[in-house]
Amino acid sequence: MVVTVDQIREGGLFLNETLSESFLTHALADVKDTGFRPDGPALLHVKLQKTGSGVLLRGSTEVTVHAPCRRCLADVHLKIPVSFVLNLVPKASLAAGDDEEGAEDDQSERAGSFDLDRADEEPFDGKHIDLDPLVREQVLLALPMHAVCREDCKGLCGSCGQNLNEGQCACAAEQVDPRLAALKNIKLN
Ligand SMILES: [Zn+2]
Ligand SMILES: [Zn+2]
């Protein structure tokens, strides 16, 4: 969804936008497949505020996803809170600011209440704000590296595939260090 800067009034612009399941599916799998899939759509809350030359964008949502447990492959459902603050800066003013190292500090002091220095800068054309790629990136950033069904998941037996959370398999007793297992097969003359 695209917002134009003209739509943002003095008090800011608030939007509630549904992130469809297909939007989220693409966000999670397009660039690099994360293994996570959405359980359904999510509701995104956005607030846009003009700052001197740019726009401050605050967004929050909660995405429910599932993925196979990294160790035992059981389906894991996770609620991922996503919240972000981005300082959208017109490309023109970014280019102009390149020679003045101090310019950025002055700006963040003046807009102190916005906490601009802690917000990530994101260039835009100065007129249109395309929320989709920004939201997609923030959802990706909020994801954990991988899913585990529980911290102490025992995973699957490497030999028989038994889910060790459900009980020990028969192989456990004769489990041998793979390096030693290789030695066992060497016949000594
Ligand atoms: Zn597991
Ligand atoms: Zn086994």
mmCIF file of C-alpha atoms and ligand atoms in Angstrom:
data_model
loop_
_atom_site.group_PDB
_atom_site.id
_atom_site.type_symbol
_atom_site.label_atom_id
_atom_site.label_comp_id
_atom_site.label_asym_id
_atom_site.label_seq_id
_atom_site.Cartn_x
_atom_site.Cartn_y
_atom_site.Cartn_z
ATOM 1 C CA MET A 1 0.000 0.000 0.000
ATOM 2 C CA VAL A 2 1.261 3.456 -0.925
ATOM 3 C CA VAL A 3 0.711 6.572 1.199
ATOM 4 C CA THR A 4 1.482 10.033 -0.141
ATOM 5 C CA VAL A 5 3.082 12.602 2.120
ATOM 6 C CA ASP A 6 0.172 14.992 1.371
ATOM 7 C CA GLN A 7 -2.188 12.626 3.188
ATOM 8 C CA ILE A 8 -0.325 13.167 6.457
ATOM 9 C CA ARG A 9 -1.936 15.957 8.469
ATOM 10 C CA GLU A 10 -0.592 17.928 11.409
ATOM 11 C CA GLY A 11 -1.614 15.352 13.998
ATOM 12 C CA GLY A 12 -0.276 12.447 11.986
ATOM 13 C CA LEU A 13 -1.941 9.730 9.965
ATOM 14 C CA PHE A 14 -3.160 6.511 11.562
ATOM 15 C CA LEU A 15 -3.836 3.444 9.482
ATOM 16 C CA ASN A 16 -4.980 -0.076 10.220
ATOM 17 C CA GLU A 17 -4.153 -2.354 7.365
ATOM 18 C CA THR A 18 -4.718 -6.044 6.953
ATOM 19 C CA LEU A 19 -1.639 -7.972 5.917
ATOM 20 C CA SER A 20 -3.142 -10.773 3.857
ATOM 21 C CA GLU A 21 -1.995 -14.345 4.206
ATOM 22 C CA SER A 22 -0.537 -14.269 0.691
ATOM 23 C CA PHE A 23 1.364 -11.049 1.438
ATOM 24 C CA LEU A 24 2.871 -12.726 4.489
ATOM 25 C CA THR A 25 3.613 -15.954 2.622
ATOM 26 C CA HIS A 26 5.618 -13.970 0.078
ATOM 27 C CA ALA A 27 7.321 -11.922 2.777
ATOM 28 C CA LEU A 28 8.488 -15.105 4.496
ATOM 29 C CA ALA A 29 9.558 -17.034 1.427
ATOM 30 C CA ASP A 30 10.404 -14.682 -1.425
ATOM 31 C CA VAL A 31 13.935 -13.483 -0.977
ATOM 32 C CA LYS A 32 15.187 -16.303 1.180
ATOM 33 C CA ASP A 33 12.907 -19.103 2.353
ATOM 34 C CA THR A 34 12.741 -18.814 6.122
ATOM 35 C CA GLY A 35 10.782 -22.040 6.599
ATOM 36 C CA PHE A 36 8.059 -20.065 8.374
ATOM 37 C CA ARG A 37 4.519 -19.909 6.996
ATOM 38 C CA PRO A 38 1.722 -17.605 8.187
ATOM 39 C CA ASP A 39 -1.252 -19.090 10.026
ATOM 40 C CA GLY A 40 -3.484 -16.345 8.661
ATOM 41 C CA PRO A 41 -3.673 -12.617 8.001
ATOM 42 C CA ALA A 42 -2.445 -10.030 10.525
ATOM 43 C CA LEU A 43 -3.533 -6.497 11.365
ATOM 44 C CA LEU A 44 -0.913 -3.791 10.980
ATOM 45 C CA HIS A 45 -1.209 -0.536 12.931
ATOM 46 C CA VAL A 46 0.695 2.360 11.432
ATOM 47 C CA LYS A 47 1.274 5.936 12.472
ATOM 48 C CA LEU A 48 2.924 8.390 10.107
ATOM 49 C CA GLN A 49 4.144 11.784 11.251
ATOM 50 C CA LYS A 50 5.911 14.494 9.354
ATOM 51 C CA THR A 51 9.285 15.522 10.654
ATOM 52 C CA GLY A 52 11.184 18.503 9.191
ATOM 53 C CA SER A 53 11.823 17.087 5.728
ATOM 54 C CA GLY A 54 10.884 13.465 6.169
ATOM 55 C CA VAL A 55 8.379 11.181 7.789
ATOM 56 C CA LEU A 56 8.491 9.160 10.964
ATOM 57 C CA LEU A 57 6.821 5.792 10.537
ATOM 58 C CA ARG A 58 5.795 3.677 13.507
ATOM 59 C CA GLY A 59 4.273 0.303 12.927
ATOM 60 C CA SER A 60 3.218 -2.698 14.940
ATOM 61 C CA THR A 61 1.568 -6.011 14.266
ATOM 62 C CA GLU A 62 1.587 -9.564 15.497
ATOM 63 C CA VAL A 63 2.154 -12.289 12.953
ATOM 64 C CA THR A 64 1.255 -15.891 13.753
ATOM 65 C CA VAL A 65 3.450 -18.358 11.904
ATOM 66 C CA HIS A 66 4.291 -22.038 11.905
ATOM 67 C CA ALA A 67 7.393 -23.975 10.977
ATOM 68 C CA PRO A 68 8.760 -27.457 11.563
ATOM 69 C CA CYS A 69 10.785 -27.793 14.764
ATOM 70 C CA ARG A 70 14.440 -27.691 13.817
ATOM 71 C CA ARG A 71 15.186 -30.818 15.858
ATOM 72 C CA CYS A 72 12.100 -33.059 15.758
ATOM 73 C CA LEU A 73 10.173 -31.596 12.790
ATOM 74 C CA ALA A 74 6.942 -31.250 14.788
ATOM 75 C CA ASP A 75 4.781 -28.332 13.679
ATOM 76 C CA VAL A 76 5.554 -25.282 15.851
ATOM 77 C CA HIS A 77 3.216 -22.280 16.039
ATOM 78 C CA LEU A 78 4.692 -18.972 17.098
ATOM 79 C CA LYS A 79 3.326 -15.495 17.691
ATOM 80 C CA ILE A 80 5.831 -12.972 16.429
ATOM 81 C CA PRO A 81 5.384 -9.413 17.693
ATOM 82 C CA VAL A 82 6.652 -6.922 15.122
ATOM 83 C CA SER A 83 7.172 -3.285 16.045
ATOM 84 C CA PHE A 84 9.354 -0.747 14.383
ATOM 85 C CA VAL A 85 10.155 2.934 14.040
ATOM 86 C CA LEU A 86 11.623 4.132 10.759
ATOM 87 C CA ASN A 87 12.861 7.563 9.897
ATOM 88 C CA LEU A 88 11.961 8.048 6.243
ATOM 89 C CA VAL A 89 14.312 10.527 4.680
ATOM 90 C CA PRO A 90 13.899 11.985 1.173
ATOM 91 C CA LYS A 91 16.692 10.764 -1.103
ATOM 92 C CA ALA A 92 17.398 14.361 -2.151
ATOM 93 C CA SER A 93 18.180 15.486 1.395
ATOM 94 C CA LEU A 94 20.257 12.365 2.078
ATOM 95 C CA ALA A 95 22.486 13.194 -0.879
ATOM 96 C CA ALA A 96 22.793 16.842 0.223
ATOM 97 C CA GLY A 97 23.716 15.830 3.776
ATOM 98 C CA ASP A 98 26.673 13.758 2.654
ATOM 99 C CA ASP A 99 29.202 16.601 2.945
ATOM 100 C CA GLU A 100 28.034 17.732 6.385
ATOM 101 C CA GLU A 101 28.860 15.192 9.013
ATOM 102 C CA GLY A 102 27.307 17.242 11.811
ATOM 103 C CA ALA A 103 23.935 17.791 10.141
ATOM 104 C CA GLU A 104 22.459 14.544 11.381
ATOM 105 C CA ASP A 105 23.193 15.252 15.029
ATOM 106 C CA ASP A 106 21.563 18.687 14.900
ATOM 107 C CA GLN A 107 18.435 17.186 13.433
ATOM 108 C CA SER A 108 18.052 14.492 16.061
ATOM 109 C CA GLU A 109 18.445 17.025 18.848
ATOM 110 C CA ARG A 110 15.754 19.275 17.475
ATOM 111 C CA ALA A 111 13.326 16.398 17.036
ATOM 112 C CA GLY A 112 14.351 14.892 20.354
ATOM 113 C CA SER A 113 10.909 13.679 21.334
ATOM 114 C CA PHE A 114 10.760 11.549 18.191
ATOM 115 C CA ASP A 115 13.907 9.714 19.160
ATOM 116 C CA LEU A 116 15.102 10.053 15.588
ATOM 117 C CA ASP A 117 18.623 8.984 16.416
ATOM 118 C CA ARG A 118 17.382 5.577 17.465
ATOM 119 C CA ALA A 119 15.157 5.094 14.421
ATOM 120 C CA ASP A 120 16.596 3.407 11.359
ATOM 121 C CA GLU A 121 16.871 5.682 8.363
ATOM 122 C CA GLU A 122 15.154 4.617 5.209
ATOM 123 C CA PRO A 123 15.387 6.629 1.985
ATOM 124 C CA PHE A 124 12.250 7.415 -0.008
ATOM 125 C CA ASP A 125 11.399 9.648 -2.972
ATOM 126 C CA GLY A 126 10.024 12.398 -0.716
ATOM 127 C CA LYS A 127 6.408 11.995 -1.902
ATOM 128 C CA HIS A 128 5.292 8.376 -1.838
ATOM 129 C CA ILE A 129 5.738 5.873 0.950
ATOM 130 C CA ASP A 130 5.361 2.279 -0.152
ATOM 131 C CA LEU A 131 4.630 0.414 3.058
ATOM 132 C CA ASP A 132 4.784 -3.111 1.612
ATOM 133 C CA PRO A 133 8.566 -3.546 1.223
ATOM 134 C CA LEU A 134 9.167 -1.784 4.554
ATOM 135 C CA VAL A 135 6.741 -4.039 6.407
ATOM 136 C CA ARG A 136 8.066 -7.138 4.652
ATOM 137 C CA GLU A 137 11.584 -6.358 5.833
ATOM 138 C CA GLN A 138 10.463 -5.685 9.415
ATOM 139 C CA VAL A 139 8.570 -8.987 9.584
ATOM 140 C CA LEU A 140 11.712 -10.805 8.430
ATOM 141 C CA LEU A 141 13.831 -8.997 11.014
ATOM 142 C CA ALA A 142 11.453 -9.989 13.807
ATOM 143 C CA LEU A 143 11.619 -13.719 13.053
ATOM 144 C CA PRO A 144 13.742 -15.994 15.208
ATOM 145 C CA MET A 145 16.551 -17.876 13.447
ATOM 146 C CA HIS A 146 14.589 -21.105 13.638
ATOM 147 C CA ALA A 147 11.721 -22.740 15.458
ATOM 148 C CA VAL A 148 12.053 -25.285 18.239
ATOM 149 C CA CYS A 149 8.997 -26.942 19.793
ATOM 150 C CA ARG A 150 10.549 -26.494 23.247
ATOM 151 C CA GLU A 151 13.971 -25.522 24.548
ATOM 152 C CA ASP A 152 14.850 -29.069 25.639
ATOM 153 C CA CYS A 153 13.501 -30.816 22.528
ATOM 154 C CA LYS A 154 15.465 -34.056 22.196
ATOM 155 C CA GLY A 155 15.033 -34.287 18.441
ATOM 156 C CA LEU A 156 14.979 -37.408 16.316
ATOM 157 C CA CYS A 157 17.237 -40.436 16.637
ATOM 158 C CA GLY A 158 19.889 -40.218 13.955
ATOM 159 C CA SER A 159 19.630 -43.914 13.138
ATOM 160 C CA CYS A 160 15.959 -44.883 13.304
ATOM 161 C CA GLY A 161 14.190 -41.501 13.210
ATOM 162 C CA GLN A 162 12.278 -42.114 16.438
ATOM 163 C CA ASN A 163 11.048 -38.886 18.078
ATOM 164 C CA LEU A 164 13.062 -38.964 21.295
ATOM 165 C CA ASN A 165 10.569 -36.669 23.053
ATOM 166 C CA GLU A 166 8.159 -39.599 22.912
ATOM 167 C CA GLY A 167 10.610 -42.073 24.398
ATOM 168 C CA GLN A 168 13.949 -43.720 23.859
ATOM 169 C CA CYS A 169 14.461 -46.040 20.934
ATOM 170 C CA ALA A 170 16.352 -49.302 20.967
ATOM 171 C CA CYS A 171 19.389 -47.816 19.227
ATOM 172 C CA ALA A 172 20.246 -45.633 22.226
ATOM 173 C CA ALA A 173 22.115 -48.365 24.073
ATOM 174 C CA GLU A 174 24.425 -49.179 21.188
ATOM 175 C CA GLN A 175 25.026 -45.596 20.100
ATOM 176 C CA VAL A 176 28.671 -45.179 19.237
ATOM 177 C CA ASP A 177 30.656 -42.093 18.409
ATOM 178 C CA PRO A 178 30.590 -41.954 14.580
ATOM 179 C CA ARG A 179 34.381 -41.632 14.503
ATOM 180 C CA LEU A 180 34.696 -44.861 16.468
ATOM 181 C CA ALA A 181 32.035 -46.513 14.321
ATOM 182 C CA ALA A 182 34.261 -45.931 11.305
ATOM 183 C CA LEU A 183 37.161 -47.600 13.108
ATOM 184 C CA LYS A 184 35.064 -50.656 13.856
ATOM 185 C CA ASN A 185 34.859 -51.393 10.147
ATOM 186 C CA ILE A 186 38.586 -51.327 9.633
ATOM 187 C CA LYS A 187 39.995 -54.826 9.599
ATOM 188 C CA LEU A 188 43.400 -55.103 11.180
ATOM 189 C CA ASN A 189 45.711 -57.697 9.701
HETATM 190 ZN ZN ZN B 1 11.059 -30.438 18.610
HETATM 191 ZN ZN ZN B 2 16.943 -44.930 17.205
#
